[in-house]
mmCIF file with all atom_site columns, C-alpha atoms in Angstrom:
data_model
loop_
_atom_site.group_PDB
_atom_site.id
_atom_site.type_symbol
_atom_site.label_atom_id
_atom_site.label_alt_id
_atom_site.label_comp_id
_atom_site.label_asym_id
_atom_site.label_entity_id
_atom_site.label_seq_id
_atom_site.pdbx_PDB_ins_code
_atom_site.Cartn_x
_atom_site.Cartn_y
_atom_site.Cartn_z
_atom_site.occupancy
_atom_site.B_iso_or_equiv
_atom_site.pdbx_formal_charge
_atom_site.auth_seq_id
_atom_site.auth_comp_id
_atom_site.auth_asym_id
_atom_site.auth_atom_id
_atom_site.pdbx_PDB_model_num
ATOM 1   C CA . GLN A 1 1   ? -29.319 141.797 71.242 1.00 86.00 ? 1   GLN A CA 1
ATOM 2   C CA . VAL A 1 2   ? -27.409 140.450 68.234 1.00 94.00 ? 2   VAL A CA 1
ATOM 3   C CA . GLN A 1 3   ? -25.939 136.973 68.026 1.00 96.00 ? 3   GLN A CA 1
ATOM 4   C CA . LEU A 1 4   ? -23.515 135.857 65.317 1.00 97.00 ? 4   LEU A CA 1
ATOM 5   C CA . GLN A 1 5   ? -23.301 132.098 64.837 1.00 96.00 ? 5   GLN A CA 1
ATOM 6   C CA . GLU A 1 6   ? -20.283 130.944 62.856 1.00 96.00 ? 6   GLU A CA 1
ATOM 7   C CA . SER A 1 7   ? -19.611 127.479 61.475 1.00 96.00 ? 7   SER A CA 1
ATOM 8   C CA . GLY A 1 8   ? -17.586 125.655 58.849 1.00 97.00 ? 8   GLY A CA 1
ATOM 9   C CA . GLY A 1 9   ? -14.047 125.791 60.143 1.00 97.00 ? 9   GLY A CA 1
ATOM 10  C CA . GLY A 1 10  ? -11.860 122.748 60.425 1.00 97.00 ? 10  GLY A CA 1
ATOM 11  C CA . LEU A 1 11  ? -8.744  120.956 59.262 1.00 98.00 ? 11  LEU A CA 1
ATOM 12  C CA . VAL A 1 12  ? -8.085  120.736 55.541 1.00 98.00 ? 12  VAL A CA 1
ATOM 13  C CA . MET A 1 13  ? -5.145  119.804 53.338 1.00 98.00 ? 13  MET A CA 1
ATOM 14  C CA . PRO A 1 14  ? -3.446  122.371 51.106 1.00 98.00 ? 14  PRO A CA 1
ATOM 15  C CA . GLY A 1 15  ? -5.463  122.825 47.938 1.00 98.00 ? 15  GLY A CA 1
ATOM 16  C CA . GLY A 1 16  ? -8.673  121.871 49.679 1.00 98.00 ? 16  GLY A CA 1
ATOM 17  C CA . SER A 1 17  ? -11.817 123.879 50.307 1.00 98.00 ? 17  SER A CA 1
ATOM 18  C CA . LEU A 1 18  ? -14.012 125.009 53.171 1.00 98.00 ? 18  LEU A CA 1
ATOM 19  C CA . ARG A 1 19  ? -17.146 127.091 53.411 1.00 98.00 ? 19  ARG A CA 1
ATOM 20  C CA . LEU A 1 20  ? -17.698 129.307 56.414 1.00 98.00 ? 20  LEU A CA 1
ATOM 21  C CA . SER A 1 21  ? -21.168 130.447 57.411 1.00 98.00 ? 21  SER A CA 1
ATOM 22  C CA . CYS A 1 22  ? -22.349 133.191 59.729 1.00 97.00 ? 22  CYS A CA 1
ATOM 23  C CA . VAL A 1 23  ? -25.951 133.772 60.710 1.00 97.00 ? 23  VAL A CA 1
ATOM 24  C CA . ALA A 1 24  ? -26.975 136.980 62.436 1.00 96.00 ? 24  ALA A CA 1
ATOM 25  C CA . SER A 1 25  ? -29.967 136.718 64.736 1.00 96.00 ? 25  SER A CA 1
ATOM 26  C CA . GLY A 1 26  ? -31.924 139.063 66.936 1.00 96.00 ? 26  GLY A CA 1
ATOM 27  C CA . SER A 1 27  ? -34.423 141.829 66.405 1.00 96.00 ? 27  SER A CA 1
ATOM 28  C CA . ILE A 1 28  ? -32.472 143.279 63.504 1.00 96.00 ? 28  ILE A CA 1
ATOM 29  C CA . ARG A 1 29  ? -33.830 145.743 61.010 1.00 95.00 ? 29  ARG A CA 1
ATOM 30  C CA . THR A 1 30  ? -30.785 146.220 58.794 1.00 94.00 ? 30  THR A CA 1
ATOM 31  C CA . ILE A 1 31  ? -27.091 145.379 58.634 1.00 93.00 ? 31  ILE A CA 1
ATOM 32  C CA . GLY A 1 32  ? -24.813 147.683 56.707 1.00 93.00 ? 32  GLY A CA 1
ATOM 33  C CA . SER A 1 33  ? -21.950 145.284 56.171 1.00 93.00 ? 33  SER A CA 1
ATOM 34  C CA . MET A 1 34  ? -21.200 141.622 56.840 1.00 94.00 ? 34  MET A CA 1
ATOM 35  C CA . GLY A 1 35  ? -17.802 140.082 56.411 1.00 95.00 ? 35  GLY A CA 1
ATOM 36  C CA . TRP A 1 36  ? -14.986 137.844 57.523 1.00 97.00 ? 36  TRP A CA 1
ATOM 37  C CA . TYR A 1 37  ? -11.819 138.824 59.353 1.00 97.00 ? 37  TYR A CA 1
ATOM 38  C CA . ARG A 1 38  ? -8.789  136.865 60.469 1.00 96.00 ? 38  ARG A CA 1
ATOM 39  C CA . GLN A 1 39  ? -6.845  137.269 63.674 1.00 90.00 ? 39  GLN A CA 1
ATOM 40  C CA . GLY A 1 40  ? -3.296  138.202 62.783 1.00 79.00 ? 40  GLY A CA 1
ATOM 41  C CA . PRO A 1 41  ? -0.060  139.209 64.481 1.00 75.00 ? 41  PRO A CA 1
ATOM 42  C CA . GLU A 1 42  ? -0.285  141.682 67.346 1.00 81.00 ? 42  GLU A CA 1
ATOM 43  C CA . ASN A 1 43  ? -3.907  140.606 67.807 1.00 82.00 ? 43  ASN A CA 1
ATOM 44  C CA . GLN A 1 44  ? -5.235  142.761 64.979 1.00 88.00 ? 44  GLN A CA 1
ATOM 45  C CA . ARG A 1 45  ? -8.147  141.629 62.830 1.00 91.00 ? 45  ARG A CA 1
ATOM 46  C CA . GLU A 1 46  ? -7.419  141.609 59.117 1.00 95.00 ? 46  GLU A CA 1
ATOM 47  C CA . LEU A 1 47  ? -10.208 142.074 56.602 1.00 95.00 ? 47  LEU A CA 1
ATOM 48  C CA . ILE A 1 48  ? -10.547 138.960 54.456 1.00 97.00 ? 48  ILE A CA 1
ATOM 49  C CA . ALA A 1 49  ? -13.802 139.698 52.643 1.00 97.00 ? 49  ALA A CA 1
ATOM 50  C CA . ALA A 1 50  ? -16.838 141.873 53.242 1.00 94.00 ? 50  ALA A CA 1
ATOM 51  C CA . GLN A 1 51  ? -19.981 142.939 51.448 1.00 90.00 ? 51  GLN A CA 1
ATOM 52  C CA . SER A 1 52  ? -22.232 145.891 52.181 1.00 82.00 ? 52  SER A CA 1
ATOM 53  C CA . SER A 1 53  ? -25.965 146.367 51.697 1.00 68.00 ? 53  SER A CA 1
ATOM 54  C CA . GLY A 1 54  ? -25.136 148.256 48.528 1.00 70.00 ? 54  GLY A CA 1
ATOM 55  C CA . TRP A 1 55  ? -23.502 145.093 47.163 1.00 73.00 ? 55  TRP A CA 1
ATOM 56  C CA . ASN A 1 56  ? -20.086 146.611 47.292 1.00 84.00 ? 56  ASN A CA 1
ATOM 57  C CA . PHE A 1 57  ? -17.457 144.070 48.225 1.00 88.00 ? 57  PHE A CA 1
ATOM 58  C CA . ASP A 1 58  ? -13.838 143.944 49.176 1.00 93.00 ? 58  ASP A CA 1
ATOM 59  C CA . TYR A 1 59  ? -11.232 141.190 49.431 1.00 95.00 ? 59  TYR A CA 1
ATOM 60  C CA . ALA A 1 60  ? -7.803  140.986 50.919 1.00 96.00 ? 60  ALA A CA 1
ATOM 61  C CA . ASN A 1 61  ? -5.199  140.783 48.175 1.00 96.00 ? 61  ASN A CA 1
ATOM 62  C CA . SER A 1 62  ? -3.960  137.476 49.541 1.00 96.00 ? 62  SER A CA 1
ATOM 63  C CA . VAL A 1 63  ? -7.299  135.739 48.898 1.00 97.00 ? 63  VAL A CA 1
ATOM 64  C CA . LYS A 1 64  ? -8.459  137.319 45.642 1.00 96.00 ? 64  LYS A CA 1
ATOM 65  C CA . GLY A 1 65  ? -9.276  134.654 43.098 1.00 96.00 ? 65  GLY A CA 1
ATOM 66  C CA . ARG A 1 66  ? -9.510  131.948 45.760 1.00 98.00 ? 66  ARG A CA 1
ATOM 67  C CA . PHE A 1 67  ? -12.170 133.104 48.233 1.00 98.00 ? 67  PHE A CA 1
ATOM 68  C CA . THR A 1 68  ? -15.699 134.223 47.432 1.00 97.00 ? 68  THR A CA 1
ATOM 69  C CA . ILE A 1 69  ? -18.069 136.000 49.792 1.00 95.00 ? 69  ILE A CA 1
ATOM 70  C CA . THR A 1 70  ? -21.820 135.738 49.352 1.00 94.00 ? 70  THR A CA 1
ATOM 71  C CA . ARG A 1 71  ? -24.598 137.310 51.367 1.00 91.00 ? 71  ARG A CA 1
ATOM 72  C CA . ASP A 1 72  ? -28.226 136.373 51.827 1.00 91.00 ? 72  ASP A CA 1
ATOM 73  C CA . ASN A 1 73  ? -29.890 139.522 53.109 1.00 86.00 ? 73  ASN A CA 1
ATOM 74  C CA . ALA A 1 74  ? -33.237 137.860 53.791 1.00 89.00 ? 74  ALA A CA 1
ATOM 75  C CA . LYS A 1 75  ? -31.593 135.252 56.017 1.00 92.00 ? 75  LYS A CA 1
ATOM 76  C CA . LYS A 1 76  ? -29.040 137.732 57.380 1.00 93.00 ? 76  LYS A CA 1
ATOM 77  C CA . THR A 1 77  ? -26.365 135.210 56.537 1.00 95.00 ? 77  THR A CA 1
ATOM 78  C CA . VAL A 1 78  ? -22.925 135.563 55.005 1.00 95.00 ? 78  VAL A CA 1
ATOM 79  C CA . TYR A 1 79  ? -20.771 132.796 53.552 1.00 96.00 ? 79  TYR A CA 1
ATOM 80  C CA . LEU A 1 80  ? -17.116 132.543 52.694 1.00 98.00 ? 80  LEU A CA 1
ATOM 81  C CA . GLN A 1 81  ? -16.207 129.932 50.098 1.00 98.00 ? 81  GLN A CA 1
ATOM 82  C CA . MET A 1 82  ? -12.523 129.193 50.537 1.00 98.00 ? 82  MET A CA 1
ATOM 83  C CA . ASN A 1 83  ? -10.840 127.342 47.668 1.00 98.00 ? 83  ASN A CA 1
ATOM 84  C CA . ASP A 1 84  ? -7.241  126.376 46.975 1.00 98.00 ? 84  ASP A CA 1
ATOM 85  C CA . LEU A 1 85  ? -6.416  126.769 50.631 1.00 98.00 ? 85  LEU A CA 1
ATOM 86  C CA . LYS A 1 86  ? -2.823  127.380 51.618 1.00 97.00 ? 86  LYS A CA 1
ATOM 87  C CA . PRO A 1 87  ? -1.033  126.927 54.947 1.00 96.00 ? 87  PRO A CA 1
ATOM 88  C CA . GLU A 1 88  ? -0.804  130.699 55.311 1.00 95.00 ? 88  GLU A CA 1
ATOM 89  C CA . ASP A 1 89  ? -4.615  130.834 55.365 1.00 96.00 ? 89  ASP A CA 1
ATOM 90  C CA . THR A 1 90  ? -4.536  129.144 58.766 1.00 95.00 ? 90  THR A CA 1
ATOM 91  C CA . GLY A 1 91  ? -6.045  131.171 61.561 1.00 95.00 ? 91  GLY A CA 1
ATOM 92  C CA . VAL A 1 92  ? -9.129  132.071 63.506 1.00 96.00 ? 92  VAL A CA 1
ATOM 93  C CA . TYR A 1 93  ? -11.780 133.623 61.283 1.00 97.00 ? 93  TYR A CA 1
ATOM 94  C CA . TYR A 1 94  ? -14.334 135.997 62.758 1.00 97.00 ? 94  TYR A CA 1
ATOM 95  C CA . CYS A 1 95  ? -17.666 137.054 61.377 1.00 97.00 ? 95  CYS A CA 1
ATOM 96  C CA . GLY A 1 96  ? -18.091 140.786 61.712 1.00 96.00 ? 96  GLY A CA 1
ATOM 97  C CA . VAL A 1 97  ? -21.085 143.038 61.175 1.00 96.00 ? 97  VAL A CA 1
ATOM 98  C CA . LYS A 1 98  ? -21.070 146.800 60.945 1.00 95.00 ? 98  LYS A CA 1
ATOM 99  C CA . ARG A 1 99  ? -23.752 149.478 61.196 1.00 95.00 ? 99  ARG A CA 1
ATOM 100 C CA . VAL A 1 100 ? -26.476 147.277 62.648 1.00 96.00 ? 100 VAL A CA 1
ATOM 101 C CA . ALA A 1 101 ? -29.906 148.820 63.217 1.00 96.00 ? 101 ALA A CA 1
ATOM 102 C CA . MET A 1 102 ? -32.276 147.058 65.596 1.00 97.00 ? 102 MET A CA 1
ATOM 103 C CA . THR A 1 103 ? -36.063 147.197 65.445 1.00 97.00 ? 103 THR A CA 1
ATOM 104 C CA . SER A 1 104 ? -35.963 149.114 68.704 1.00 97.00 ? 104 SER A CA 1
ATOM 105 C CA . GLY A 1 105 ? -34.014 151.866 67.013 1.00 97.00 ? 105 GLY A CA 1
ATOM 106 C CA . HIS A 1 106 ? -30.796 150.970 68.776 1.00 97.00 ? 106 HIS A CA 1
ATOM 107 C CA . ARG A 1 107 ? -27.706 150.876 66.573 1.00 97.00 ? 107 ARG A CA 1
ATOM 108 C CA . TYR A 1 108 ? -24.384 149.079 66.803 1.00 97.00 ? 108 TYR A CA 1
ATOM 109 C CA . LEU A 1 109 ? -21.311 150.274 64.999 1.00 97.00 ? 109 LEU A CA 1
ATOM 110 C CA . GLU A 1 110 ? -19.515 146.931 65.042 1.00 96.00 ? 110 GLU A CA 1
ATOM 111 C CA . LEU A 1 111 ? -20.099 143.416 66.428 1.00 97.00 ? 111 LEU A CA 1
ATOM 112 C CA . TRP A 1 112 ? -18.110 140.171 66.269 1.00 96.00 ? 112 TRP A CA 1
ATOM 113 C CA . GLY A 1 113 ? -18.733 136.448 66.394 1.00 97.00 ? 113 GLY A CA 1
ATOM 114 C CA . GLN A 1 114 ? -16.787 134.031 68.531 1.00 96.00 ? 114 GLN A CA 1
ATOM 115 C CA . GLY A 1 115 ? -14.486 132.882 65.733 1.00 96.00 ? 115 GLY A CA 1
ATOM 116 C CA . THR A 1 116 ? -13.967 129.582 63.940 1.00 96.00 ? 116 THR A CA 1
ATOM 117 C CA . LEU A 1 117 ? -10.584 127.936 63.479 1.00 96.00 ? 117 LEU A CA 1
ATOM 118 C CA . VAL A 1 118 ? -9.303  127.099 60.005 1.00 96.00 ? 118 VAL A CA 1
ATOM 119 C CA . THR A 1 119 ? -6.206  124.921 59.845 1.00 96.00 ? 119 THR A CA 1
ATOM 120 C CA . VAL A 1 120 ? -4.530  124.150 56.517 1.00 97.00 ? 120 VAL A CA 1
ATOM 121 C CA . SER A 1 121 ? -1.910  121.456 56.902 1.00 96.00 ? 121 SER A CA 1
ATOM 122 C CA . SER A 1 122 ? -0.699  118.285 55.248 1.00 92.00 ? 122 SER A CA 1
#
């Protein structure tokens, strides 16, 4: 069993900052990728930022230069530092993990947290 615990969302004024955290717990051996996704129109999940075990990373064009993803592999934790927030950044942000290998040998292709709400408004 894998549990993803997200925190850090809230209400912030334009230009402000937030830091989201996601901790993965369970009998996990390895996680291929950890990242953050935002619920968008038509209920799709848009990639915001993600980092793989190979330290490759990817950002949505809309957040490049403003958001920074960091990953602590030992703690199985991923953070999203969100600076210079804009109203269009508002939404529910989900922690997502991909290619999870458990100590039992069981593997998950993709798992999601419950989401944390970020609201940017004056």
